[in-house]
């Protein structure tokens, strides 16, 4: 995309992440529970060569129950027979990985509750084949982990490559900026101001910006304003921001959405962007209550919420919940390099939109699969029966995106043949016509070990194993099969950094090394 030109020189790119990511939301489904064992309605209709999803076994069918490492028989962590379907909304969040990296760099392990494995996995480039037009492609591969019949299965979804010179609709962006006392810490409000200044220069004349601030109360500093001929007005508003008192995040979002509705532009990308450390301590702090008050703006006008987290102390749970319930997504930025990578390298994939309400469903073959577990996506799971219900929200993705889901799968002893069919369903962004694409995996296609698979598969496994190690101590999760020690994982990541020549993989190795040092 070329070099990013900046109006102001130093660490000034936090909100560029907002520009890079806010233009596509990633909504989660309304019903996050797993579906019932009656799956007959899904037995037909996919594009797989064997006629679509394998029909689920009857309720009296065989197969191992989902008991592993202390899981109870009714645990949804590992799915028991006869439930052979797994359904989730696509997710491009990376905030959990960014915050974990910052925590480890500062000499402390992240709280296990803030570690979301899918956000670790989705922080790295992949090698999936891409479709030529709008929509998504499906890649399914896997590798054996060793004993007990367990394998890791990777489901990869990709959109067409981004065109940096491509056209895009105008953007109408309402920034809701936390100016509470906690934002006075260096690297929070000051970096946000610098970054908003840079963003103002990078956006197009036909784009619009509004600015809302909140501390103990909220106010609209700048109504929706076209940038053409008014950039200095925006700069003056940004430069005047000052940290004040307590954090009434609820008031900020209510005012932000009201401002976004008032400045709504038909045919534009309308987003509310929350920039905060999410340490709410005043007014309404319950995400359900906050989002209920702005639900009309979300439902009737399609205004989604993008959360940008900042600060060494960060309210991850609140920000994640708000973005999830607000049909949006989150990112966490700790330094200039993170922001520049997202803005300069990834901006094109987030401006345009190639798929709306995208959901994936993986059907495991009951003839070969004894048990399986989806790694992460805990807040993105959709009822199986809602896969083809287009009223249920999915994820919104743009050109250049990849989404990865990793499964731990236990094969039946001696079984061979078809293992799984993965199908992605999405709506055309212009016509809202539904489309589906499928990919399949046979047991004979599994690599003999994780570490003999392709380099990018190994990166995926390394990121997942790392997240798994950081979640130890949280009894809700059982360990992934074949999990190496942090020391071995560090050595693996060092070799992968050399093989891939990828700076992101090298940084992954640094974070793993930091975690290993903390473990002594």
Short mmCIF file of C-alpha atoms in Angstrom, two decimals:
data_model
loop_
_atom_site.label_atom_id
_atom_site.label_comp_id
_atom_site.label_asym_id
_atom_site.label_seq_id
_atom_site.Cartn_x
_atom_site.Cartn_y
_atom_site.Cartn_z
CA UNK A 1 0.00 0.00 0.00
CA UNK A 2 3.03 2.22 0.25
CA UNK A 3 4.36 4.34 3.05
CA UNK A 4 1.92 5.90 5.47
CA UNK A 5 2.29 9.64 5.50
CA UNK A 6 1.72 11.20 8.88
CA UNK A 7 0.83 14.70 9.87
CA UNK A 8 2.48 14.24 13.26
CA UNK A 9 5.65 12.21 13.59
CA UNK A 10 5.79 10.22 16.83
CA UNK A 11 3.84 7.22 18.15
CA UNK A 12 0.70 8.41 16.49
CA UNK A 13 -1.21 5.55 15.11
CA UNK A 14 -3.57 4.13 17.70
CA UNK A 15 -6.74 5.23 16.03
CA UNK A 16 -5.38 4.20 12.67
CA UNK A 17 -6.25 0.75 13.90
CA UNK A 18 -9.77 2.02 14.23
CA UNK A 19 -9.69 3.24 10.64
CA UNK A 20 -8.22 -0.07 9.55
CA UNK A 21 -10.61 -2.33 11.41
CA UNK A 22 -13.75 -0.44 12.23
CA UNK A 23 -15.03 -0.54 8.70
CA UNK A 24 -15.98 -4.19 9.08
CA UNK A 25 -17.82 -5.43 12.15
CA UNK A 26 -17.91 -9.02 13.31
CA UNK A 27 -21.25 -9.70 14.90
CA UNK A 28 -21.94 -12.74 16.97
CA UNK A 29 -25.02 -14.83 16.75
CA UNK A 30 -27.99 -13.99 18.90
CA UNK A 31 -28.18 -17.53 20.28
CA UNK A 32 -24.79 -18.68 21.50
CA UNK A 33 -25.86 -22.05 22.83
CA UNK A 34 -25.03 -25.25 21.02
CA UNK A 35 -27.98 -26.84 19.26
CA UNK A 36 -29.95 -29.92 20.20
CA UNK A 37 -29.14 -33.43 19.11
CA UNK A 38 -31.81 -33.35 16.40
CA UNK A 39 -29.82 -32.29 13.32
CA UNK A 40 -31.80 -33.85 10.48
CA UNK A 41 -32.60 -30.47 8.98
CA UNK A 42 -28.89 -30.01 8.21
CA UNK A 43 -28.30 -33.29 6.45
CA UNK A 44 -28.74 -31.79 2.98
CA UNK A 45 -27.85 -28.74 1.01
CA UNK A 46 -24.08 -28.16 1.15
CA UNK A 47 -21.71 -28.28 -1.76
CA UNK A 48 -19.66 -31.26 -0.58
CA UNK A 49 -19.14 -34.17 -2.91
CA UNK A 50 -20.87 -36.57 -0.54
CA UNK A 51 -24.13 -34.60 -0.63
CA UNK A 52 -23.40 -32.18 2.23
CA UNK A 53 -23.33 -32.70 5.95
CA UNK A 54 -23.23 -36.30 7.14
CA UNK A 55 -26.52 -37.11 8.80
CA UNK A 56 -26.14 -37.25 12.59
CA UNK A 57 -26.31 -40.56 14.33
CA UNK A 58 -29.60 -41.36 16.06
CA UNK A 59 -29.82 -40.59 19.74
CA UNK A 60 -29.11 -44.23 20.58
CA UNK A 61 -26.03 -44.33 18.33
CA UNK A 62 -22.57 -45.28 19.43
CA UNK A 63 -19.49 -43.17 19.80
CA UNK A 64 -17.67 -42.02 22.88
CA UNK A 65 -19.27 -39.54 25.21
CA UNK A 66 -17.53 -36.23 25.65
CA UNK A 67 -15.53 -37.13 28.72
CA UNK A 68 -11.90 -36.13 28.78
CA UNK A 69 -9.64 -34.96 31.57
CA UNK A 70 -12.51 -34.70 34.03
CA UNK A 71 -15.18 -33.33 31.70
CA UNK A 72 -18.69 -34.37 32.66
CA UNK A 73 -20.88 -36.28 30.20
CA UNK A 74 -22.98 -33.22 29.45
CA UNK A 75 -20.00 -30.92 28.92
CA UNK A 76 -20.10 -28.79 25.78
CA UNK A 77 -16.30 -28.43 25.86
CA UNK A 78 -15.96 -31.78 24.04
CA UNK A 79 -19.10 -32.64 22.12
CA UNK A 80 -20.63 -36.03 22.93
CA UNK A 81 -22.27 -38.26 20.35
CA UNK A 82 -24.67 -37.84 18.59
CA UNK A 83 -23.96 -34.08 18.25
CA UNK A 84 -21.56 -33.98 15.31
CA UNK A 85 -22.14 -30.36 14.30
CA UNK A 86 -20.23 -27.25 15.37
CA UNK A 87 -21.48 -23.80 14.33
CA UNK A 88 -19.99 -20.36 14.94
CA UNK A 89 -20.00 -16.80 13.60
CA UNK A 90 -16.80 -15.69 11.92
CA UNK A 91 -14.49 -13.58 14.06
CA UNK A 92 -11.50 -11.42 13.13
CA UNK A 93 -10.74 -10.07 16.63
CA UNK A 94 -7.10 -9.97 17.74
CA UNK A 95 -7.34 -7.91 20.96
CA UNK A 96 -6.72 -10.82 23.31
CA UNK A 97 -3.37 -11.66 21.72
CA UNK A 98 -2.24 -8.02 21.67
CA UNK A 99 -3.08 -7.53 25.34
CA UNK A 100 -1.35 -10.79 26.30
CA UNK A 101 1.80 -9.70 24.49
CA UNK A 102 1.83 -6.39 26.36
CA UNK A 103 1.25 -8.08 29.73
CA UNK A 104 4.10 -10.53 29.18
CA UNK A 105 6.43 -7.76 27.99
CA UNK A 106 5.72 -5.98 31.29
CA UNK A 107 6.64 -9.10 33.26
CA UNK A 108 3.21 -10.45 34.19
CA UNK A 109 1.05 -13.29 32.91
CA UNK A 110 -2.35 -12.27 31.53
CA UNK A 111 -5.40 -13.32 33.47
CA UNK A 112 -6.57 -16.64 31.96
CA UNK A 113 -10.07 -15.20 31.51
CA UNK A 114 -8.68 -12.65 29.01
CA UNK A 115 -7.05 -15.31 26.81
CA UNK A 116 -9.17 -16.15 23.75
CA UNK A 117 -7.39 -18.73 21.59
CA UNK A 118 -9.15 -17.81 18.35
CA UNK A 119 -7.74 -14.28 18.64
CA UNK A 120 -4.23 -15.70 19.03
CA UNK A 121 -4.70 -17.91 15.96
CA UNK A 122 -6.24 -15.14 13.85
CA UNK A 123 -3.31 -12.80 14.51
CA UNK A 124 -1.14 -14.52 11.89
CA UNK A 125 -1.06 -14.69 8.10
CA UNK A 126 -2.26 -17.86 6.46
CA UNK A 127 -1.71 -19.63 3.14
CA UNK A 128 -5.29 -20.44 2.18
CA UNK A 129 -6.36 -20.39 -1.45
CA UNK A 130 -8.51 -17.31 -2.07
CA UNK A 131 -11.63 -16.97 -4.22
CA UNK A 132 -11.53 -14.75 -7.29
CA UNK A 133 -14.72 -12.84 -6.54
CA UNK A 134 -16.69 -11.83 -3.47
CA UNK A 135 -17.40 -14.47 -0.88
CA UNK A 136 -15.18 -16.98 0.88
CA UNK A 137 -13.14 -20.08 0.14
CA UNK A 138 -12.86 -23.06 2.50
CA UNK A 139 -9.69 -25.00 3.30
CA UNK A 140 -9.66 -27.96 5.69
CA UNK A 141 -6.49 -29.76 6.76
CA UNK A 142 -5.13 -31.45 9.85
CA UNK A 143 -2.35 -33.34 11.59
CA UNK A 144 -2.11 -36.12 14.14
CA UNK A 145 -0.89 -35.21 17.62
CA UNK A 146 0.35 -38.60 18.78
CA UNK A 147 -1.34 -41.04 21.13
CA UNK A 148 -5.00 -41.68 21.93
CA UNK A 149 -6.17 -40.99 18.37
CA UNK A 150 -6.23 -37.19 18.69
CA UNK A 151 -5.57 -34.78 15.81
CA UNK A 152 -5.73 -31.04 15.24
CA UNK A 153 -8.03 -30.04 12.38
CA UNK A 154 -7.79 -26.55 10.87
CA UNK A 155 -10.71 -24.92 9.08
CA UNK A 156 -9.52 -21.93 7.07
CA UNK A 157 -11.78 -19.33 5.46
CA UNK A 158 -10.48 -16.63 3.14
CA UNK A 159 -11.82 -13.73 1.10
CA UNK A 160 -10.38 -12.40 -2.15
CA UNK A 161 -7.14 -10.47 -2.00
CA UNK A 162 -7.45 -6.80 -1.17
CA UNK A 163 -6.97 -4.19 -3.89
CA UNK A 164 -5.24 -1.16 -2.33
CA UNK A 165 -6.41 1.07 -5.19
CA UNK A 166 -9.98 -0.20 -5.16
CA UNK A 167 -13.06 1.92 -4.70
CA UNK A 168 -14.92 1.94 -1.40
CA UNK A 169 -18.03 3.57 0.02
CA UNK A 170 -17.58 6.69 2.14
CA UNK A 171 -17.16 6.24 5.88
CA UNK A 172 -19.21 7.96 8.60
CA UNK A 173 -17.29 7.39 11.83
CA UNK A 174 -18.38 8.46 15.29
CA UNK A 175 -15.46 8.31 17.71
CA UNK A 176 -16.37 7.94 21.38
CA UNK A 177 -13.28 8.92 23.34
CA UNK A 178 -12.66 8.15 27.00
CA UNK A 179 -11.32 11.32 28.68
CA UNK A 180 -11.63 10.08 32.26
CA UNK A 181 -8.86 10.40 34.82
CA UNK A 182 -7.36 6.99 34.07
CA UNK A 183 -6.77 8.04 30.45
CA UNK A 184 -4.27 10.66 31.65
CA UNK A 185 -1.61 7.94 31.90
CA UNK A 186 1.01 8.35 29.13
CA UNK A 187 0.17 6.27 26.08
CA UNK A 188 -3.60 6.60 26.43
CA UNK A 189 -5.35 9.90 25.69
CA UNK A 190 -2.19 11.58 24.35
CA UNK A 191 -1.61 8.76 21.88
CA UNK A 192 -5.29 8.79 20.92
CA UNK A 193 -5.06 12.51 20.14
CA UNK A 194 -1.95 12.07 18.01
CA UNK A 195 -3.56 9.18 16.20
CA UNK A 196 -6.83 11.00 15.54
CA UNK A 197 -4.77 13.76 14.00
CA UNK A 198 -3.05 11.33 11.66
CA UNK A 199 -6.34 9.65 10.81
CA UNK A 200 -7.87 12.99 9.85
CA UNK A 201 -5.19 13.39 7.19
CA UNK A 202 -5.50 9.82 5.90
CA UNK A 203 -9.28 9.71 5.37
CA UNK A 204 -10.84 10.96 2.14
CA UNK A 205 -12.66 14.22 1.55
CA UNK A 206 -15.97 12.35 1.22
CA UNK A 207 -15.56 10.65 4.61
CA UNK A 208 -17.21 12.08 7.73
CA UNK A 209 -16.13 12.17 11.37
CA UNK A 210 -17.97 12.94 14.62
CA UNK A 211 -16.36 13.17 18.07
CA UNK A 212 -17.97 12.37 21.43
CA UNK A 213 -16.13 12.42 24.76
CA UNK A 214 -17.08 11.02 28.14
CA UNK A 215 -15.85 11.17 31.72
CA UNK A 216 -18.51 11.54 34.43
CA UNK A 217 -20.84 12.69 31.65
CA UNK A 218 -20.81 12.69 27.84
CA UNK A 219 -20.89 15.47 25.28
CA UNK A 220 -20.71 15.79 21.51
CA UNK A 221 -17.56 17.77 20.76
CA UNK A 222 -17.98 17.59 16.99
CA UNK A 223 -21.15 16.64 15.08
CA UNK A 224 -20.84 14.54 11.92
CA UNK A 225 -18.57 16.60 9.67
CA UNK A 226 -17.42 16.00 6.08
CA UNK A 227 -13.63 16.15 5.97
CA UNK A 228 -13.43 17.96 2.66
CA UNK A 229 -12.66 21.59 3.57
CA UNK A 230 -13.06 20.96 7.32
CA UNK A 231 -9.94 19.08 8.40
CA UNK A 232 -8.63 21.91 10.54
CA UNK A 233 -11.95 22.00 12.42
CA UNK A 234 -11.48 18.33 13.25
CA UNK A 235 -7.86 18.92 14.33
CA UNK A 236 -8.92 21.71 16.68
CA UNK A 237 -11.54 19.49 18.30
CA UNK A 238 -9.04 16.67 18.80
CA UNK A 239 -6.33 18.96 20.17
CA UNK A 240 -8.76 20.33 22.78
CA UNK A 241 -9.36 16.96 24.49
CA UNK A 242 -8.35 16.85 28.17
CA UNK A 243 -8.56 14.14 30.82
CA UNK A 244 -11.15 14.90 33.50
CA UNK A 245 -12.92 12.80 36.12
CA UNK A 246 -14.61 9.38 36.43
CA UNK A 247 -15.61 6.94 33.65
CA UNK A 248 -19.28 6.91 32.64
CA UNK A 249 -18.86 4.64 29.65
CA UNK A 250 -22.59 4.01 29.32
CA UNK A 251 -23.31 7.71 28.91
CA UNK A 252 -20.54 7.93 26.31
CA UNK A 253 -21.98 5.16 24.18
CA UNK A 254 -25.55 6.43 24.40
CA UNK A 255 -24.45 9.89 23.25
CA UNK A 256 -22.18 8.35 20.62
CA UNK A 257 -24.96 6.32 19.06
CA UNK A 258 -27.35 9.27 19.17
CA UNK A 259 -24.73 11.34 17.34
CA UNK A 260 -24.19 8.54 14.80
CA UNK A 261 -27.93 8.28 14.10
CA UNK A 262 -28.24 12.05 13.70
CA UNK A 263 -25.34 12.03 11.21
CA UNK A 264 -26.32 8.76 9.50
CA UNK A 265 -25.28 8.57 5.84
CA UNK A 266 -27.11 6.24 3.47
CA UNK A 267 -24.73 4.12 1.42
CA UNK A 268 -21.84 4.84 3.77
CA UNK A 269 -20.04 2.68 6.32
CA UNK A 270 -21.56 3.89 9.62
CA UNK A 271 -19.56 2.90 12.72
CA UNK A 272 -19.24 3.87 16.36
CA UNK A 273 -15.65 3.53 17.55
CA UNK A 274 -15.04 3.34 21.28
CA UNK A 275 -11.48 4.19 22.39
CA UNK A 276 -11.03 3.44 26.07
CA UNK A 277 -9.24 1.45 28.73
CA UNK A 278 -12.76 0.22 29.62
CA UNK A 279 -12.26 0.80 33.33
CA UNK A 280 -15.83 2.00 33.88
CA UNK A 281 -16.56 3.16 37.43
CA UNK A 282 -19.55 5.47 37.13
CA UNK A 283 -23.11 5.22 35.85
CA UNK A 284 -24.29 2.12 33.99
CA UNK A 285 -21.49 -0.46 33.72
CA UNK A 286 -23.53 -3.50 32.66
CA UNK A 287 -23.01 -4.28 28.94
CA UNK A 288 -26.50 -5.75 28.50
CA UNK A 289 -28.10 -2.64 29.94
CA UNK A 290 -25.87 -0.28 27.93
CA UNK A 291 -26.52 -2.07 24.65
CA UNK A 292 -30.25 -2.34 25.30
CA UNK A 293 -30.46 1.43 25.45
CA UNK A 294 -28.93 1.75 21.99
CA UNK A 295 -30.50 -1.37 20.45
CA UNK A 296 -32.75 0.61 18.10
CA UNK A 297 -29.76 2.32 16.54
CA UNK A 298 -28.10 -1.05 16.01
CA UNK A 299 -31.13 -2.87 14.64
CA UNK A 300 -32.75 -0.20 12.48
CA UNK A 301 -29.66 1.57 11.17
CA UNK A 302 -27.03 -1.19 11.22
CA UNK A 303 -24.55 0.90 13.19
CA UNK A 304 -21.95 -1.46 14.62
CA UNK A 305 -19.53 -0.99 17.50
CA UNK A 306 -15.77 -1.32 17.24
CA UNK A 307 -13.78 -1.22 20.47
CA UNK A 308 -10.13 -0.15 20.59
CA UNK A 309 -8.51 -1.05 23.91
CA UNK A 310 -5.57 0.86 25.38
CA UNK A 311 -3.61 0.96 28.62
CA UNK A 312 -1.62 -1.44 30.79
CA UNK A 313 -4.70 -1.81 33.00
CA UNK A 314 -7.52 -2.68 30.65
CA UNK A 315 -11.14 -3.77 31.14
CA UNK A 316 -10.98 -6.62 28.64
CA UNK A 317 -14.18 -8.36 29.73
CA UNK A 318 -16.33 -5.24 29.43
CA UNK A 319 -14.89 -4.21 26.06
CA UNK A 320 -15.26 -7.72 24.62
CA UNK A 321 -18.83 -8.03 25.85
CA UNK A 322 -19.81 -4.64 24.47
CA UNK A 323 -18.36 -5.38 21.05
CA UNK A 324 -19.89 -8.86 20.97
CA UNK A 325 -23.36 -7.64 21.89
CA UNK A 326 -22.95 -4.57 19.68
CA UNK A 327 -22.43 -6.62 16.50
CA UNK A 328 -18.83 -5.49 16.35
CA UNK A 329 -15.32 -6.49 17.25
CA UNK A 330 -12.28 -5.39 19.21
CA UNK A 331 -8.58 -4.69 18.84
CA UNK A 332 -5.93 -3.84 21.40
CA UNK A 333 -2.97 -1.62 20.55
CA UNK A 334 0.07 -1.29 22.74
CA UNK A 335 2.51 0.55 20.49
CA UNK A 336 3.07 2.38 17.23
CA UNK A 337 4.28 -0.69 15.36
CA UNK A 338 1.04 -2.58 16.02
CA UNK A 339 -1.03 0.32 14.76
CA UNK A 340 1.11 0.96 11.66
CA UNK A 341 0.90 -2.71 10.65
CA UNK A 342 -2.87 -2.68 10.83
CA UNK A 343 -3.28 0.67 9.11
CA UNK A 344 -0.65 0.51 6.36
CA UNK A 345 -0.74 -3.23 5.62
CA UNK A 346 -4.29 -4.21 6.39
CA UNK A 347 -6.43 -1.12 5.77
CA UNK A 348 -7.64 -2.19 2.29
CA UNK A 349 -9.16 -5.43 3.60
CA UNK A 350 -11.25 -3.56 6.13
CA UNK A 351 -12.72 -0.78 4.02
CA UNK A 352 -14.68 -2.84 1.53
CA UNK A 353 -17.11 -5.60 2.48
CA UNK A 354 -17.25 -8.99 0.76
CA UNK A 355 -19.53 -10.98 3.05
CA UNK A 356 -22.24 -10.17 5.59
CA UNK A 357 -23.44 -12.34 8.45
CA UNK A 358 -20.93 -15.08 7.69
CA UNK A 359 -21.26 -18.28 9.71
CA UNK A 360 -19.39 -21.58 9.56
CA UNK A 361 -20.65 -25.05 10.33
CA UNK A 362 -18.41 -28.09 10.60
CA UNK A 363 -20.01 -31.52 10.37
CA UNK A 364 -17.87 -34.37 11.72
CA UNK A 365 -18.53 -37.83 10.31
CA UNK A 366 -19.92 -40.12 13.04
CA UNK A 367 -18.39 -43.12 11.30
CA UNK A 368 -14.84 -41.86 11.97
CA UNK A 369 -15.06 -39.25 14.76
CA UNK A 370 -15.49 -40.16 18.43
CA UNK A 371 -15.26 -36.66 19.93
CA UNK A 372 -14.21 -33.13 19.04
CA UNK A 373 -13.67 -29.72 20.60
CA UNK A 374 -13.67 -26.28 19.00
CA UNK A 375 -10.74 -24.27 20.34
CA UNK A 376 -12.06 -20.88 21.46
CA UNK A 377 -14.96 -18.99 19.83
CA UNK A 378 -16.80 -19.25 23.15
CA UNK A 379 -18.64 -15.97 22.52
CA UNK A 380 -19.23 -16.66 18.83
CA UNK A 381 -21.06 -19.99 18.94
CA UNK A 382 -24.36 -20.22 17.14
CA UNK A 383 -27.15 -22.77 17.58
CA UNK A 384 -26.71 -25.43 14.90
CA UNK A 385 -30.30 -24.99 13.73
CA UNK A 386 -29.60 -21.28 13.13
CA UNK A 387 -26.85 -21.87 10.55
CA UNK A 388 -29.20 -21.17 7.64
CA UNK A 389 -31.38 -18.71 9.53
CA UNK A 390 -30.19 -15.47 7.96
CA UNK A 391 -31.94 -13.44 10.64
CA UNK A 392 -29.22 -14.62 13.06
CA UNK A 393 -26.17 -12.39 12.99
CA UNK A 394 -22.81 -13.66 11.78
CA UNK A 395 -19.52 -11.97 11.07
CA UNK A 396 -18.80 -9.29 8.49
CA UNK A 397 -15.53 -9.69 6.61
CA UNK A 398 -13.75 -7.73 3.93
CA UNK A 399 -11.21 -8.46 1.18
CA UNK A 400 -7.89 -9.90 2.31
CA UNK A 401 -9.27 -11.45 5.49
CA UNK A 402 -8.62 -14.97 6.70
CA UNK A 403 -10.44 -16.66 9.58
CA UNK A 404 -9.12 -19.82 11.22
CA UNK A 405 -10.88 -22.28 13.50
CA UNK A 406 -8.94 -25.10 15.13
CA UNK A 407 -10.49 -28.31 16.43
CA UNK A 408 -9.15 -31.10 18.61
CA UNK A 409 -10.62 -34.26 17.08
CA UNK A 410 -10.45 -37.83 18.38
CA UNK A 411 -10.87 -40.51 15.74
CA UNK A 412 -12.45 -43.88 16.40
CA UNK A 413 -9.92 -46.67 16.66
CA UNK A 414 -9.11 -48.04 13.23
CA UNK A 415 -11.58 -45.75 11.45
CA UNK A 416 -10.76 -44.27 8.07
CA UNK A 417 -12.40 -42.30 5.29
CA UNK A 418 -14.37 -39.06 5.44
CA UNK A 419 -13.60 -37.01 8.56
CA UNK A 420 -15.40 -33.66 8.23
CA UNK A 421 -17.20 -31.25 5.93
CA UNK A 422 -16.87 -27.53 6.65
CA UNK A 423 -19.37 -25.10 5.13
CA UNK A 424 -19.40 -21.31 5.30
CA UNK A 425 -22.59 -19.35 4.61
CA UNK A 426 -22.75 -15.62 3.98
CA UNK A 427 -24.96 -12.93 2.48
CA UNK A 428 -23.97 -10.85 -0.52
CA UNK A 429 -23.26 -7.36 0.86
CA UNK A 430 -25.30 -5.65 -1.88
CA UNK A 431 -28.21 -8.00 -2.57
CA UNK A 432 -28.21 -10.02 0.69
CA UNK A 433 -28.58 -13.18 -1.39
CA UNK A 434 -27.24 -16.20 0.55
CA UNK A 435 -24.24 -18.20 -0.67
CA UNK A 436 -22.41 -21.26 0.63
CA UNK A 437 -19.08 -22.92 -0.01
CA UNK A 438 -17.73 -26.18 1.43
CA UNK A 439 -14.48 -28.05 1.91
CA UNK A 440 -13.80 -31.56 3.12
CA UNK A 441 -11.12 -33.57 4.89
CA UNK A 442 -10.34 -37.30 4.73
CA UNK A 443 -8.49 -39.15 7.46
CA UNK A 444 -5.85 -40.15 4.91
CA UNK A 445 -5.00 -36.47 4.34
CA UNK A 446 -3.93 -35.87 7.96
CA UNK A 447 -0.22 -35.09 8.32
CA UNK A 448 1.58 -37.69 10.41
CA UNK A 449 2.38 -35.08 13.08
CA UNK A 450 1.74 -31.41 13.81
CA UNK A 451 5.43 -30.63 13.35
CA UNK A 452 5.63 -32.26 9.91
CA UNK A 453 2.65 -30.26 8.59
CA UNK A 454 3.00 -27.07 6.54
CA UNK A 455 4.78 -24.13 8.23
CA UNK A 456 1.58 -22.08 8.47
CA UNK A 457 -0.28 -24.98 10.05
CA UNK A 458 2.56 -25.20 12.58
CA UNK A 459 2.20 -21.46 13.31
CA UNK A 460 -1.52 -21.97 13.89
CA UNK A 461 -0.84 -24.85 16.27
CA UNK A 462 1.88 -22.91 18.09
CA UNK A 463 -0.43 -19.93 18.66
CA UNK A 464 -3.20 -22.24 19.92
CA UNK A 465 -0.86 -24.18 22.21
CA UNK A 466 0.48 -20.90 23.58
CA UNK A 467 -3.02 -19.65 24.38
CA UNK A 468 -3.73 -23.04 25.93
CA UNK A 469 -0.68 -22.71 28.20
CA UNK A 470 -1.72 -19.20 29.29
CA UNK A 471 -5.19 -20.48 30.24
CA UNK A 472 -3.83 -23.06 32.65
CA UNK A 473 -5.29 -22.46 36.07
CA UNK A 474 -8.77 -21.93 34.67
CA UNK A 475 -10.62 -25.17 35.35
CA UNK A 476 -13.13 -24.51 32.59
CA UNK A 477 -10.66 -25.65 29.96
CA UNK A 478 -8.88 -28.95 29.41
CA UNK A 479 -5.49 -29.05 27.71
CA UNK A 480 -5.14 -29.55 23.99
CA UNK A 481 -3.82 -32.95 22.90
CA UNK A 482 -0.09 -33.13 22.26
CA UNK A 483 0.59 -29.86 24.09
CA UNK A 484 4.36 -29.21 24.33
CA UNK A 485 6.06 -27.40 27.19
CA UNK A 486 6.64 -23.67 26.88
CA UNK A 487 10.34 -24.38 26.43
CA UNK A 488 9.68 -26.67 23.49
CA UNK A 489 7.12 -24.26 22.09
CA UNK A 490 9.72 -21.48 22.23
CA UNK A 491 12.18 -23.61 20.25
CA UNK A 492 9.52 -24.51 17.71
CA UNK A 493 8.54 -20.87 17.25
CA UNK A 494 12.18 -19.83 16.75
CA UNK A 495 12.56 -22.34 13.92
CA UNK A 496 9.25 -21.24 12.40
CA UNK A 497 10.33 -17.60 12.49
CA UNK A 498 13.37 -18.55 10.40
CA UNK A 499 11.35 -20.74 8.03
CA UNK A 500 8.57 -18.21 7.42
CA UNK A 501 10.75 -15.09 7.65
CA UNK A 502 7.75 -13.51 9.35
CA UNK A 503 8.32 -10.83 11.97
CA UNK A 504 4.95 -11.63 13.57
CA UNK A 505 6.08 -15.22 14.17
CA UNK A 506 9.34 -13.92 15.66
CA UNK A 507 7.34 -11.74 18.05
CA UNK A 508 5.24 -14.76 18.98
CA UNK A 509 8.47 -16.51 19.98
CA UNK A 510 9.46 -13.53 22.12
CA UNK A 511 6.15 -13.67 23.98
CA UNK A 512 6.47 -17.43 24.52
CA UNK A 513 9.99 -16.90 25.88
CA UNK A 514 8.69 -14.22 28.26
CA UNK A 515 6.01 -16.61 29.55
CA UNK A 516 8.60 -19.35 30.01
CA UNK A 517 10.79 -17.01 32.07
CA UNK A 518 7.86 -16.16 34.33
CA UNK A 519 7.32 -19.89 34.89
CA UNK A 520 10.90 -20.19 36.04
#
